[in-house]
Amino acid sequence: MSPQPPAANNTTKTSGPALYHNVQTYIKELEISEGQLSSVLKNVYENNQREEFMKRLDDRVKQYDVEIEKLCSKNYQDFVKTFNDLLSVREDTSILKNQLVENNEKIQALGKSLITKVDQLVLENRKQNNILLSVETLNRYMPVFNIYRQLKNQMKEKKNYYQALKLLEELENNYLPMVKNYRFAQSIHHSLPLIKHDIINETFSDLKDFLETLRVEAVICGKIANQQMAHKLKIDKKYYLMESELEKIEDDSDLKKLPFDVVDFSPLYKNLHMNQVLGHKANFSDYYRNQRKKQLQLAMNSNSNMEMNESKTERDLLDAYKLYLHNITGFFVIEDQILSSTEGLVDERYMDELFSKALPRLKSIIRKIMEECSNAKLMLKLKIVVVLFCLTIEEVQFPTIQLSDLLREIREKYYSMLLDKSSEKINLILTEDNYTCMEIDSQEAYNLLMEFFPLDSKETKGEHSDEFFRRLPYSGCVPKIFLEIKEFVNNCVKFSEGLNSSQTELDDMIRKPTNRLITERLSENIRQLINRVSLTQLVQIVVNTIYLEKSIDLLEKHLLSVIKANSSKQSGKLQGISVFKDLRSEAETQIYELLNRKIDQLIDLESFNWNMTEAQGQASEYMKLLLNFLKSNLDSFSHLPSKLAQTACVSACRHVAQSLMSQMISPKVKSINYGAIEQLNLDLLQCETFAHSIRVDGLDNETILFCFADVRQIIDLAISKEWSIYLNDYGEANNKYNRVQLNNAQILLEKLRQGASRGKGILSRLDIGTKTPEKDDLKLIEAALKQIKNLINQTANF
């Protein structure tokens, strides 16, 4: 601190009119004083005006001398007189003078001592004034030193740089301007830039620590944000909690706070404010943005736990997937909060840039995981986690339309996997079914079935009123398949949820794969089944297709209910009705083929003795077995559609008749005896008896009997031997044997001729009489055969 000029400024020599005025004042006081000179002399010496005073005093004396002379000249006599008087007192004056000299010397001596003391007193007074001034100055500027000392202590302790900045700001703006003329102020001012630089370095160090904290707390923040969104949309907690946390009681306190409450933003706010005060806000903002971009880049990299391989369980993959999306969610939730709570640190453009850079990488990772996934159930879980992420991100105003489009692309693979899985289940259901009517013996089971499969059916009740019994026309696979298709629809809806689809798009999303399941997978499974099951099972399959066809309306209602649509707005209909009709037609055709195949197996005419001489007196054993088979199967057709039962009955009877006819005229049979014809007649009578006894709704017995008309007429013709009538009336409408074809008659006659010729040879060797019935028959056959050949030739010529 530079020394203050002494207080002598107050005693500095005065000049000009003020000096003249002061000296004149002292002389006037001296003139009017009555011997009191001390006060006047004191003032003269204190004001350092002695020389001027003596000069002015001499001038006054001279002035008075002149005045005295003037006065003396006017009063000379008086002067003379007075002078004489003065001379008279000369001696006294001399004595007085001596005394005055003596006194003057004494006074001079005393004055010197007084002057010395006065000088000392003035000097001390000056020191005192300087001390008082110094004390006052120090008291006035002591806060500067105190604040500077506190500032140095804060910087030394490295604890609270925010408080240090406040002290620096206060010192620089409020106190230093007051002491700017002092050297110590300049020294303090020169040290402030270094302090500012240290504070800036520490704010960046604190920012690094804060960013590291954000990296850790982003996962927690994202988890809370997803948890709150899941509770809002009623999404199960397994889609945001780790597997190890599912067994624990969920902490509902997280639902009552904001996701970013877990983050202490005060270090960021303080450091941002300090850099703003220090003029480094732009550098601070750039550093923050660059570091956050690097953190986002690290967060976007998938970890090894997200890779599909045999060593990773579904739980591990889901946990890694959820943790990954929690981290990204937390990152953007935190950035959104920083955007809204700070000014200039980040902006909308920066946020859009961050998300636009993150989105392609996120899409790539999601697509890779989904494409590698081979489990539809796991893919659905992954999709729900992604949808939850999208909905949470949308809450902070980030667009996720590209992710929704990606999920739409992945949806086709999911549907394909779902189709394969449902197809396998349906195939297993069809394979394990017993293909017998469902029988229910309890009211609870019946009510449960009606709850899940409320389809009207012609059920059979128990005979006793006190016993609960229901026999349903369809087998157990029908409700199982219905429930599987419902489950397929539900799974399709689950994947379509959260994709921002319109009602029409959603309806189309669900309807297309459902139609594929029914028209491609289910139909193919049933079609394969039709080709490998037994006749009885085929009959049940036909019934099942009827009720599966009826269940399409229930599936349609269910589909509309789960997509929350009404029939007036739907884009189409489920295509199962026509599919099941086609399958039923194939099954019916297969039934006819199996019936005919079984009939062919039972009609074992290859071992039939065509050369028997006499009939057995009753129907052949094979015919009894065949008719019993037909009766049991046709009885089982009672719950089939009447048209199918009618067609099956007529087809079976017609095939029996055709088999009899075809075997009779088969080239393998070289000869036939009348005994064999008689046996065939007995077999045919058994068939006609069967035709009269069988009962098929909507089919009269005459129609069934008509199936055997062709074989009946040719057997009657052979037995009655009315060949002449047949030939004479051939072509006439009233011909008794109008259903017997010439070719068949020719073949039969040739076989009968061969049989008769064989009998004739035996009789001739036994020397039996020349005229026998066999001979007559042979002649008759020869004559009829000749006429038939002529008739055939005539017909051919025409």
GROMACS .gro file of C-alpha atoms in nm, residues 674 677 713-723 737 748 752:
model
   16
  674TYR     CA    1  -7.598 -12.290  -6.454
  677ILE     CA    2  -7.580 -11.873  -6.213
  713GLN     CA    3  -8.216 -10.895  -6.564
  714ILE     CA    4  -7.916 -11.077  -6.707
  715ILE     CA    5  -7.930 -11.344  -6.431
  716ASP     CA    6  -8.308 -11.385  -6.480
  717LEU     CA    7  -8.249 -11.413  -6.854
  718ALA     CA    8  -7.986 -11.681  -6.803
  719ILE     CA    9  -8.199 -11.879  -6.561
  720SER     CA   10  -8.528 -11.848  -6.755
  721LYS     CA   11  -8.350 -11.910  -7.087
  722GLU     CA   12  -8.595 -11.669  -7.255
  723TRP     CA   13  -8.344 -11.576  -7.519
  737TYR     CA   14  -8.485 -10.758  -7.047
  748LEU     CA   15  -7.243 -11.477  -7.097
  752LEU     CA   16  -7.244 -12.085  -7.069
   0.00000   0.00000   0.00000
